[in-house]
mmCIF file of C-alpha atoms in Angstrom:
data_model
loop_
_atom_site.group_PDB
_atom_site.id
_atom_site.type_symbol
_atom_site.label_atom_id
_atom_site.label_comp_id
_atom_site.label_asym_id
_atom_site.label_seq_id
_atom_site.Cartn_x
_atom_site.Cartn_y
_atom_site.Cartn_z
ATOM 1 C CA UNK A 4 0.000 0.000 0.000
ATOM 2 C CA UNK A 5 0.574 3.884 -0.323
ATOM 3 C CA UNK A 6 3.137 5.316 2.421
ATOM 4 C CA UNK A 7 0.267 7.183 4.481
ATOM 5 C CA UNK A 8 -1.272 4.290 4.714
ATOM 6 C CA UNK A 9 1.154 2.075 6.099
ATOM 7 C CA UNK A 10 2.152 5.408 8.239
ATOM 8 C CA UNK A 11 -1.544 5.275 9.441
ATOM 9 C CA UNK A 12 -1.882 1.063 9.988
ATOM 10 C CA UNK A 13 1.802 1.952 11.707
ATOM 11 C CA UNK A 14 0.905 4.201 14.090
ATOM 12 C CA UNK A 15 -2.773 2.464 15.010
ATOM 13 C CA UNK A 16 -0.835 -0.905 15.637
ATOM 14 C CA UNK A 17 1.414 1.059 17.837
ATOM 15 C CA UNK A 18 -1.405 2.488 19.693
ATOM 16 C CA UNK A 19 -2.729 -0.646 20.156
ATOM 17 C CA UNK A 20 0.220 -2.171 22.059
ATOM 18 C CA UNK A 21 2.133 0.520 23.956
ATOM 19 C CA UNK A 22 -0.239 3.450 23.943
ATOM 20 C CA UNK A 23 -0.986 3.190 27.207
ATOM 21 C CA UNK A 24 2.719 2.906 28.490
ATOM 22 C CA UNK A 25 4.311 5.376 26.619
ATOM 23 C CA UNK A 26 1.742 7.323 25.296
ATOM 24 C CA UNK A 27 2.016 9.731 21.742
ATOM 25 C CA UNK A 28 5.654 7.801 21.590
ATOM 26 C CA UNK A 29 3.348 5.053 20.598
ATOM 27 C CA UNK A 30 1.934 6.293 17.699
ATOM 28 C CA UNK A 31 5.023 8.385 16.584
ATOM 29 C CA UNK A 32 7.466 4.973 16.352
ATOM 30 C CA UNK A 33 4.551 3.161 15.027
ATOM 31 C CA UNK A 34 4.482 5.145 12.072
ATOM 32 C CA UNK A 35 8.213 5.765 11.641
ATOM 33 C CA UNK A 36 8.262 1.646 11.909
ATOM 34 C CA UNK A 37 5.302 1.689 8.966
ATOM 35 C CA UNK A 38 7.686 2.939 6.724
ATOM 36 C CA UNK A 39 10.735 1.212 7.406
ATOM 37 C CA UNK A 40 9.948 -2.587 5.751
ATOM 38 C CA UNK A 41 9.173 0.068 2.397
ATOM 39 C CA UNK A 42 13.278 1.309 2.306
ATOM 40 C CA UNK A 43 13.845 -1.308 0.257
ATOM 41 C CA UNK A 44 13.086 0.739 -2.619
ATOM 42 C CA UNK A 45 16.630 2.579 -2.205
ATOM 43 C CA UNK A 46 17.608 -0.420 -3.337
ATOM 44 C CA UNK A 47 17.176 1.376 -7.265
ATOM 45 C CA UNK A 48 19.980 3.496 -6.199
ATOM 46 C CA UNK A 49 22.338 1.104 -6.280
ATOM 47 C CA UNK A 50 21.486 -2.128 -8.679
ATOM 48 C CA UNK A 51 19.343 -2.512 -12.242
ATOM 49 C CA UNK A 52 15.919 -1.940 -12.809
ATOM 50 C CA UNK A 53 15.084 -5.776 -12.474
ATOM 51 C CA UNK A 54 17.245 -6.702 -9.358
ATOM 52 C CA UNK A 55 15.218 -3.883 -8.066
ATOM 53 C CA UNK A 56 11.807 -5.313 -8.990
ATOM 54 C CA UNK A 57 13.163 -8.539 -7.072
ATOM 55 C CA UNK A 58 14.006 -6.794 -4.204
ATOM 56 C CA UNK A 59 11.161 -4.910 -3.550
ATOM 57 C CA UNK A 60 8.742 -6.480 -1.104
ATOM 58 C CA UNK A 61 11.195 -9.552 -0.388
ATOM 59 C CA UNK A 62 13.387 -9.434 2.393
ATOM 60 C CA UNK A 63 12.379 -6.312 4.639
ATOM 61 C CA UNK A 64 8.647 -7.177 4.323
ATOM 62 C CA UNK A 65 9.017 -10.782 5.836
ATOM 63 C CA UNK A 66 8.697 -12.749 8.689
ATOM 64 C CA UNK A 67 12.314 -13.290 9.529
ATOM 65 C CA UNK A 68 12.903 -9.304 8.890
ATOM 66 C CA UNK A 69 10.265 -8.579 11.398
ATOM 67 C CA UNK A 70 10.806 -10.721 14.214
ATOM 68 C CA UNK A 71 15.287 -9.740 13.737
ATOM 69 C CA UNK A 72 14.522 -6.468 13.185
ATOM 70 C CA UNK A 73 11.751 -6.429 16.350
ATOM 71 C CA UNK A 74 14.499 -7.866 18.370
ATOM 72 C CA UNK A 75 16.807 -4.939 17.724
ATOM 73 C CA UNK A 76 14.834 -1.824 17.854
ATOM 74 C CA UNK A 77 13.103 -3.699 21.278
ATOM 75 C CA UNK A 78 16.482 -3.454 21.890
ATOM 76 C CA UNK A 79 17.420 -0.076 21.300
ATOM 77 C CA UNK A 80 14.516 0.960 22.541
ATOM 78 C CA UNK A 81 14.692 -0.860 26.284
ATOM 79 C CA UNK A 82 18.255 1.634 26.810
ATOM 80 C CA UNK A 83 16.031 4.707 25.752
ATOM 81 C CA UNK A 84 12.495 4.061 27.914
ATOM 82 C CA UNK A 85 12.051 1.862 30.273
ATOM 83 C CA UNK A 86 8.511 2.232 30.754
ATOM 84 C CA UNK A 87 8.470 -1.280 28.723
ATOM 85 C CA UNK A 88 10.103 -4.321 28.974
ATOM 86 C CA UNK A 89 12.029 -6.077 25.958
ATOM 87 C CA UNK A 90 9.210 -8.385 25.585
ATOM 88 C CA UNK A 91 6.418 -5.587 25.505
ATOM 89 C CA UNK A 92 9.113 -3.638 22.982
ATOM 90 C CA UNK A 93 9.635 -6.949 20.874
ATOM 91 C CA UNK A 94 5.573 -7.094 20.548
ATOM 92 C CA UNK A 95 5.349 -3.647 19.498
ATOM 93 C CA UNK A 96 7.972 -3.677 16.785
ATOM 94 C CA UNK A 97 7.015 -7.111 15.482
ATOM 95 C CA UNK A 98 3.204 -5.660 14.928
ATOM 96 C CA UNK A 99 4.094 -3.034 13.186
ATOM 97 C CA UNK A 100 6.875 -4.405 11.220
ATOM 98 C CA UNK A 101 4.182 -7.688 10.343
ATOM 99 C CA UNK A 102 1.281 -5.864 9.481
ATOM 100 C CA UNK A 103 2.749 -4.369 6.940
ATOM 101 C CA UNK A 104 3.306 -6.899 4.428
ATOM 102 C CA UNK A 105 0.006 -8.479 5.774
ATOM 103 C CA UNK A 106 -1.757 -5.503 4.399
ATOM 104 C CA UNK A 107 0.703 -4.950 1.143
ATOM 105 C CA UNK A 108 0.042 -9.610 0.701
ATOM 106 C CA UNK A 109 -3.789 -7.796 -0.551
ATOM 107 C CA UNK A 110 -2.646 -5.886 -3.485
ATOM 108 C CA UNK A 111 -1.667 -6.705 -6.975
ATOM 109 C CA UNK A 112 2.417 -6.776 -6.689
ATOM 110 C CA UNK A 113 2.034 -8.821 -3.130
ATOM 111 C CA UNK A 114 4.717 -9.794 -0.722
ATOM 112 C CA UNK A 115 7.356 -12.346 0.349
ATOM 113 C CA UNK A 116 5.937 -12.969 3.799
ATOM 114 C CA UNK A 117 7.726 -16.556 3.925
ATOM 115 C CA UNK A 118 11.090 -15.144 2.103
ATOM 116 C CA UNK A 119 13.403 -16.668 1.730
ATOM 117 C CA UNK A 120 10.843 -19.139 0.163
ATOM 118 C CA UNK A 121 10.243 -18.029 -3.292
ATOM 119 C CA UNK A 122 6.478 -17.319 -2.623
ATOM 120 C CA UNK A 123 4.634 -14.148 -3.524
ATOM 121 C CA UNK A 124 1.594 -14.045 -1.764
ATOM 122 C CA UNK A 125 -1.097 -11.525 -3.744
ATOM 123 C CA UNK A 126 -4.330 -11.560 -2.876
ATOM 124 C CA UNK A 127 -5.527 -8.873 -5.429
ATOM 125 C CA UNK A 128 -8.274 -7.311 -3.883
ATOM 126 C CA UNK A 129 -7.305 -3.811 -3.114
ATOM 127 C CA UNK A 130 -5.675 -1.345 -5.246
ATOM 128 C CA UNK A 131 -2.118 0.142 -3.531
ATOM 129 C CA UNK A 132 -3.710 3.568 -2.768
ATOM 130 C CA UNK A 133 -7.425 3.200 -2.039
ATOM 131 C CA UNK A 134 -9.401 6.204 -0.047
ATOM 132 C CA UNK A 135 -12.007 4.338 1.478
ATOM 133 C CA UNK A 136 -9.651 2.234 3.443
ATOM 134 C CA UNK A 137 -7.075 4.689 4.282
ATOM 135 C CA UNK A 138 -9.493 7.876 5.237
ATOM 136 C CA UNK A 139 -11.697 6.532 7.831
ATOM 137 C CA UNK A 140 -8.891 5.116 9.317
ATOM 138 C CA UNK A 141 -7.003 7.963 8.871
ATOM 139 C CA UNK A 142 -9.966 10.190 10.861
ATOM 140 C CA UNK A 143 -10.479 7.548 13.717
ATOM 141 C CA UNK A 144 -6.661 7.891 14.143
ATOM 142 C CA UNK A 145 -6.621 11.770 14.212
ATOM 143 C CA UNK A 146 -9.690 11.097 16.716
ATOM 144 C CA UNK A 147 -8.159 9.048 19.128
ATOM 145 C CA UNK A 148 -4.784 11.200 18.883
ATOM 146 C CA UNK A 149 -6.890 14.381 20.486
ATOM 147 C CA UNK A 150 -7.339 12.138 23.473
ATOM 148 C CA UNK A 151 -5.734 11.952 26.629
ATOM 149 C CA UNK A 152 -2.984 9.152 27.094
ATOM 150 C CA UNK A 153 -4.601 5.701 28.650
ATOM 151 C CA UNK A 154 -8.111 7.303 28.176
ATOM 152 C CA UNK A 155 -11.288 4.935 27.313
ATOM 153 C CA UNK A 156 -12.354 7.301 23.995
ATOM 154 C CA UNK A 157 -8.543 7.294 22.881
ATOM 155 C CA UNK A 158 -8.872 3.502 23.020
ATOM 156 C CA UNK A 159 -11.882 3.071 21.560
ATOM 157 C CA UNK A 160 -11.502 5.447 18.380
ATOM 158 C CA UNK A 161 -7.811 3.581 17.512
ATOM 159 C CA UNK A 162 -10.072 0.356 17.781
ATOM 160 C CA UNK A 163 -12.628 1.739 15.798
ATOM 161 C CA UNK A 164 -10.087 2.555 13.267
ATOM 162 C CA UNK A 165 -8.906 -0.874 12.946
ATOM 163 C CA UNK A 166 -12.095 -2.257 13.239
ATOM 164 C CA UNK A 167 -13.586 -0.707 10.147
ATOM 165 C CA UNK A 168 -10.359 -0.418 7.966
ATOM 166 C CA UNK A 169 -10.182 -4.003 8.470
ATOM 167 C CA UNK A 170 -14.211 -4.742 7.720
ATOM 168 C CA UNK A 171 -13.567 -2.921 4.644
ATOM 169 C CA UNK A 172 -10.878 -5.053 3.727
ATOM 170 C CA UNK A 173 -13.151 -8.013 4.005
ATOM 171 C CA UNK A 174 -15.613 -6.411 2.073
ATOM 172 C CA UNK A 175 -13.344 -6.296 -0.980
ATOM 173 C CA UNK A 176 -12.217 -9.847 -0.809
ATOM 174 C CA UNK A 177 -16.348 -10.466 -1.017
ATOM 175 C CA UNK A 178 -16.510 -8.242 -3.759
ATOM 176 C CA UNK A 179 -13.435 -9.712 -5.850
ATOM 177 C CA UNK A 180 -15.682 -13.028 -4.970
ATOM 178 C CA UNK A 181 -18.626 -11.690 -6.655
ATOM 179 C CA UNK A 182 -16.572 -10.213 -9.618
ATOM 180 C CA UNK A 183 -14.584 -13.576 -10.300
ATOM 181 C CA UNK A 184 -17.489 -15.225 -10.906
ATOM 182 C CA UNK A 185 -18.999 -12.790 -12.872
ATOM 183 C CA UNK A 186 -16.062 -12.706 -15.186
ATOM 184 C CA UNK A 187 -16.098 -16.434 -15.463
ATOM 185 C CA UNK A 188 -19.637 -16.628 -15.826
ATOM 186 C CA UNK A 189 -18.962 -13.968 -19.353
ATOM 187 C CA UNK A 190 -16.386 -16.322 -20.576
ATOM 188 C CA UNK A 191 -18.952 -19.279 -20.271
ATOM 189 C CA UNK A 192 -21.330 -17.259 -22.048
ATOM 190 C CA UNK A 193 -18.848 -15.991 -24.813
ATOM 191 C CA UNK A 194 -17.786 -19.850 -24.903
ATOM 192 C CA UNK A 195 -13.912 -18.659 -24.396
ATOM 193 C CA UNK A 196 -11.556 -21.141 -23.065
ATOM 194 C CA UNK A 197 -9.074 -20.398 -21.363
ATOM 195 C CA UNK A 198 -6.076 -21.097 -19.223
ATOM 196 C CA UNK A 199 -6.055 -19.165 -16.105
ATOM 197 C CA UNK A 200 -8.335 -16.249 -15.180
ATOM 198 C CA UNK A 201 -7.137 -13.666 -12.376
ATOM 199 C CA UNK A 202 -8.853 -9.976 -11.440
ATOM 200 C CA UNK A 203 -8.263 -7.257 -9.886
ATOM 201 C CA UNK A 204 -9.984 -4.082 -8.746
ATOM 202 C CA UNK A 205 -8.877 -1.001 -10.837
ATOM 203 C CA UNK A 206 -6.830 2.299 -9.490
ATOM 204 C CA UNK A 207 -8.603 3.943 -6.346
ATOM 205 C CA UNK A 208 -11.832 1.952 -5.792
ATOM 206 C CA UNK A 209 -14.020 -1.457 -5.338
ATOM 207 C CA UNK A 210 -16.324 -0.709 -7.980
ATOM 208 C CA UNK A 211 -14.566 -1.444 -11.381
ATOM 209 C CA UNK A 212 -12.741 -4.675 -11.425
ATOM 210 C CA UNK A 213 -10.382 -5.779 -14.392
ATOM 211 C CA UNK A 214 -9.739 -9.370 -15.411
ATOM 212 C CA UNK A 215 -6.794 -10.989 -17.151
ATOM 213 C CA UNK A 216 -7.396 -13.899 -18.662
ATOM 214 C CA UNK A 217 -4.935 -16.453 -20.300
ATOM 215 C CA UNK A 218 -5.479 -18.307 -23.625
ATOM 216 C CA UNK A 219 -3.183 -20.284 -25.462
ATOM 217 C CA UNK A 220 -1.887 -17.735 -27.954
ATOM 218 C CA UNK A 221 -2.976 -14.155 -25.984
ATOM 219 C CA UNK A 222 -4.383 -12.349 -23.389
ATOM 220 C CA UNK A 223 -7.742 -10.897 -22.476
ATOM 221 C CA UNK A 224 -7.916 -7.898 -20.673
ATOM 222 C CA UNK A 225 -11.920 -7.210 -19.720
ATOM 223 C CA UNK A 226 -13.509 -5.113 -16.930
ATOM 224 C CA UNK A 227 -16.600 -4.797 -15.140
ATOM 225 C CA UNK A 228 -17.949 -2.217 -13.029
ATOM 226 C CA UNK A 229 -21.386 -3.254 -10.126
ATOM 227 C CA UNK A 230 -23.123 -0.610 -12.076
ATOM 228 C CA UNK A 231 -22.715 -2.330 -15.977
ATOM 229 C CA UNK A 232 -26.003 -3.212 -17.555
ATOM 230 C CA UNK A 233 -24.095 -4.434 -20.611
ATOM 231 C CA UNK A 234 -22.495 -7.671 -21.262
ATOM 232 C CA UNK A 235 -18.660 -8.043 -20.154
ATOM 233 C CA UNK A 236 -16.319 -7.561 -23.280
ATOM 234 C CA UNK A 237 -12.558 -9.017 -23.640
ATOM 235 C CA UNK A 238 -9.880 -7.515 -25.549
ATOM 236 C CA UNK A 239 -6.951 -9.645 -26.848
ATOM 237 C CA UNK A 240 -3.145 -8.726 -26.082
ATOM 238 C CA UNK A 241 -1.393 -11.430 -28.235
ATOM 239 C CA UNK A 242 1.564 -12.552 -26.251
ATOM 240 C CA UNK A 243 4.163 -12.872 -29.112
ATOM 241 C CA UNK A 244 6.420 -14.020 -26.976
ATOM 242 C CA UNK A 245 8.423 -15.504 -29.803
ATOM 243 C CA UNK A 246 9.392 -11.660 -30.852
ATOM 244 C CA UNK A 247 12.002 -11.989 -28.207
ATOM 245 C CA UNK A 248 14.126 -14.045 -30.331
ATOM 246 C CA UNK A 249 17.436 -14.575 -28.827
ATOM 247 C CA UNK A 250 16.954 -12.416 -25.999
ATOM 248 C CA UNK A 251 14.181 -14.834 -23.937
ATOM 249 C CA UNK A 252 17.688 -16.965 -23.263
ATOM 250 C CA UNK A 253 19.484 -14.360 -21.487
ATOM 251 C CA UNK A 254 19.499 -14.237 -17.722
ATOM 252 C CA UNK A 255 17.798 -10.603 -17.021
ATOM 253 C CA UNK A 256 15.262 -11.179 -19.331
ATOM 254 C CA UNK A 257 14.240 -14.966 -17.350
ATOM 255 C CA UNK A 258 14.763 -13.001 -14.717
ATOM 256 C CA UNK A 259 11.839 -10.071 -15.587
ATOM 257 C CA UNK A 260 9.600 -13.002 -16.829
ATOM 258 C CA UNK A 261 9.471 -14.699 -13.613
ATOM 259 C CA UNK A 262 9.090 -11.681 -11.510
ATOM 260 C CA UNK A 263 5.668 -11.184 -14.058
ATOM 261 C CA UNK A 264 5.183 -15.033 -13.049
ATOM 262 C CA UNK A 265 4.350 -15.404 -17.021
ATOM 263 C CA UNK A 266 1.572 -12.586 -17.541
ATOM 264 C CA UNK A 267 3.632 -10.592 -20.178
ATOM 265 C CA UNK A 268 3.025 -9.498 -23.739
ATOM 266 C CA UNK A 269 5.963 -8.271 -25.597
ATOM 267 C CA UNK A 270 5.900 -5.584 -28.567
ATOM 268 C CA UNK A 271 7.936 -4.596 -31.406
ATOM 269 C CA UNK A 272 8.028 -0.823 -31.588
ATOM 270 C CA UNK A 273 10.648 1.545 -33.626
ATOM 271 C CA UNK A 274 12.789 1.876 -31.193
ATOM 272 C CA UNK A 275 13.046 -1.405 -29.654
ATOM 273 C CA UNK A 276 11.387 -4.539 -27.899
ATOM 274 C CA UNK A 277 9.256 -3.981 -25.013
ATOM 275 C CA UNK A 278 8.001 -6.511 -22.710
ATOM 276 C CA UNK A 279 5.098 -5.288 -20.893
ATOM 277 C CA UNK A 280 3.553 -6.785 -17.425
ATOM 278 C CA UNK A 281 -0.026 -7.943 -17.590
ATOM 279 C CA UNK A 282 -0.202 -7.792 -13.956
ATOM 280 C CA UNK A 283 -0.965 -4.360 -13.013
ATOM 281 C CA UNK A 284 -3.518 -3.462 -15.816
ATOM 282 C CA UNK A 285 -2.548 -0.367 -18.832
ATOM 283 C CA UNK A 286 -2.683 3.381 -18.718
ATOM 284 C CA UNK A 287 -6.446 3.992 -20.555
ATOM 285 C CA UNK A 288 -9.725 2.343 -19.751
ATOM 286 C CA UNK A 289 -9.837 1.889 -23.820
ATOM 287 C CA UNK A 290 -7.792 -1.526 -24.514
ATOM 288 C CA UNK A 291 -6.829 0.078 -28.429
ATOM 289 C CA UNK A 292 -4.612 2.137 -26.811
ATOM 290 C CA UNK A 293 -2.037 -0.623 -26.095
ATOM 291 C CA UNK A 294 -0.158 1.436 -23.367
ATOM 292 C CA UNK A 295 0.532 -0.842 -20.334
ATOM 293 C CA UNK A 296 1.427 0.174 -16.791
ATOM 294 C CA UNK A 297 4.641 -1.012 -16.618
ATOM 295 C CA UNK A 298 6.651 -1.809 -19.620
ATOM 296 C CA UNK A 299 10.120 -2.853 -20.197
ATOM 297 C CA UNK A 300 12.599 -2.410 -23.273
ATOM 298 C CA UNK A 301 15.143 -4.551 -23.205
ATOM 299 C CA UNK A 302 18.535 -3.252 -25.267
ATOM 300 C CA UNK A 303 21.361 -5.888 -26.231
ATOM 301 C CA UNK A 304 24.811 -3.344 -25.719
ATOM 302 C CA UNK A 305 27.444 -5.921 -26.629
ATOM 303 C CA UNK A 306 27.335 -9.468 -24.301
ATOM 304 C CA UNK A 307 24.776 -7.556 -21.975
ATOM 305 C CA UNK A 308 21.074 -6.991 -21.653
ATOM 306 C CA UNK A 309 20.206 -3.824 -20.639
ATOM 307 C CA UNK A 310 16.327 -3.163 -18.944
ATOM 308 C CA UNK A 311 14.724 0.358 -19.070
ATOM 309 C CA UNK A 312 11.350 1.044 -17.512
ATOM 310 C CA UNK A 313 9.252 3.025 -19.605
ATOM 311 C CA UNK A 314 8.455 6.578 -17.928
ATOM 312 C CA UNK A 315 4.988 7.211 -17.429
ATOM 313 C CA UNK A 316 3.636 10.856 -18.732
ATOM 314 C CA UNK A 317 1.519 12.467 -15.739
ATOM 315 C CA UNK A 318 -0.745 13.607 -18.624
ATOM 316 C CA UNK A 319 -1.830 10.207 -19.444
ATOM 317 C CA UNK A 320 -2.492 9.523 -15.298
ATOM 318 C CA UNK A 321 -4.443 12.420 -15.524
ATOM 319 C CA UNK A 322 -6.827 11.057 -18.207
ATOM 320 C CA UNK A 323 -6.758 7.605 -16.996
ATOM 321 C CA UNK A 324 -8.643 9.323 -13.367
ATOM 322 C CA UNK A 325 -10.921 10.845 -15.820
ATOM 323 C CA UNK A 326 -11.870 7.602 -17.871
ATOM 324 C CA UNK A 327 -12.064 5.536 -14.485
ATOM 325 C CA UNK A 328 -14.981 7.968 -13.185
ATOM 326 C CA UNK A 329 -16.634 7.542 -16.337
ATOM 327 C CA UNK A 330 -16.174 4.115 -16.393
ATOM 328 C CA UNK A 331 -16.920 3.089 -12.840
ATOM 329 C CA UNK A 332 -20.821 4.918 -13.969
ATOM 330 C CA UNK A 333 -21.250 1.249 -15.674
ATOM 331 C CA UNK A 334 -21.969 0.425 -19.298
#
């Protein structure tokens, strides 16, 4: 998820376990600890654009990292205040670390809870920035901070917080429930087969959910929003994976397929081969437009193979919140 957000879940799981120890100190390290499992993006600074992709959400957002990691700063933290014990410390740090990948394990790109097992868990039922989860929580937190220390409303307005943040998470595993089977019940209809289907909600909301869907020679991208009257339509993305020629036996580019676990197109454009990732939907509710969210071009400079993300133009962004409105009215 977004960085408030995980500042926000941070700082209510801190509450939760110290507040009434130590107080605003609670909430303050809870949220600095929100952050910390999410450094591993520096990671860009100092390796290529795929080692980075591998990186990201492995090691610092696991199991092991949280319970080492919770062992140090308890730690640290036992020679600063000594209003807790190590144990009480170890709790706190290993709940915030923890529920951090727990709550980044619902989105699209997942997490590596059980590194170093080479398991991705991705539930994909919330988007990485959604308002309905983060603001309520956001105002129950804000709520509870205006308290007094160790009082029952400061208490019961973190809880509340949690409560409902977390009942809306629920929700949206129901509704990806609902919207599978809707999506499986179109390609019945449309008498499609298929390999594998998977869906996903798009950018910033629950209501309009996207589904890839796997056939032997492409991909179908097709979404549906609770308010469509129409039947549900799939475009094809032919994979043409056999455009990568040579370059699908070099290591980075094995590499970049599995970290797309195999939903990739690739395309041959003037100024060289892109391989694009399925997985996290394109920049335009209209399917013609071919312009994925993350796309790759891979360059051969001598006995290397060199990996540029594509930049994204704000501009595009901008339309693509426009077209979502639109399209989240229903068909």
């Amino acid at each position: 998820m977004d960085s408030v957000t995980q500042i926000v879940l941070g700082a209510a799981v801190g509450e939760a376990v110290l507040g009434k120890k130590i107080g605003n100190k609670a909430m303050a390290l809870g949220a600095i600890a929100g952050t910390i499992p999410d450094l591993d993006v520096l990671s860009s600074h100092f390796t290529d654009t795929v080692n980075a992709l591998e990186i990201h959400r492995g090691f610092t957002h696991s199991i092991i990292f949280s319970i080492a990691f919770g062992l140090f700063f308890a730690w640290m933290c036992t020679k600063w205040d000594k209003r807790a014990r190590l144990k009480e410390w170890f709790l706190f740090w290993f709940m915030c670390f923890v529920t951090h990948p727990l709550l980044d394990a619902h989105t699209t790109w997942g997490t590596q809870l059980f590194w170093p097992f080479d398991i991705r868990l991705a539930f994909k039922n919330i988007f990485v920035i959604d308002p309905l989860y983060t603001l309520p929580f956001l105002i129950f937190l804000i709520l509870a901070m205006l308290q007094k220390r160790g009082s029952i409303k400061r208490q019961k307005f973190n809880n509340l917080g949690l409560i409902v943040s977390s009942s809306y998470m629920v929700i949206t595993i129901i509704l990806k429930g609902i919207t599978y089977l809707k999506f499986e019940n179109a390609l019945q209809d449309q008498n499609i087969d298929y390999v594998e289907l998977q869906t996903k909600p798009s950018p910033f909301n629950t209501i309009l959910w996207t589904a890839n869907v796997e056939t032997e020679d492409a991909f179908l991208i097709g979404d549906y929003s609770f308010f469509d009257t129409k039947p549900i339509q799939f475009f094809p993305h032919p994979k043409n994976h056999e455009a990568l020629g040579d370059l699908a036996n070099e290591d980075k580019v094995k590499q970049l397929i599995k970290i797309t676990q195999g939903w990739y197109t690739v395309s041959e454009k003037e100024d060289g081969i892109y391989l694009n990732d399925l997985r996290f939907g394109m920049m335009s509710v209209d399917q013609s437009v071919g312009k994925f969210a993350f796309s790759f071009r891979l360059d051969k400079v001598g006995d290397k193979v060199i990996v540029s993300e594509e930049p994204k133009d704000r501009s595009e962004a901008k339309r693509l919140l426009s077209d979502l409105w639109e399209r989240i009215k229903g068909s």
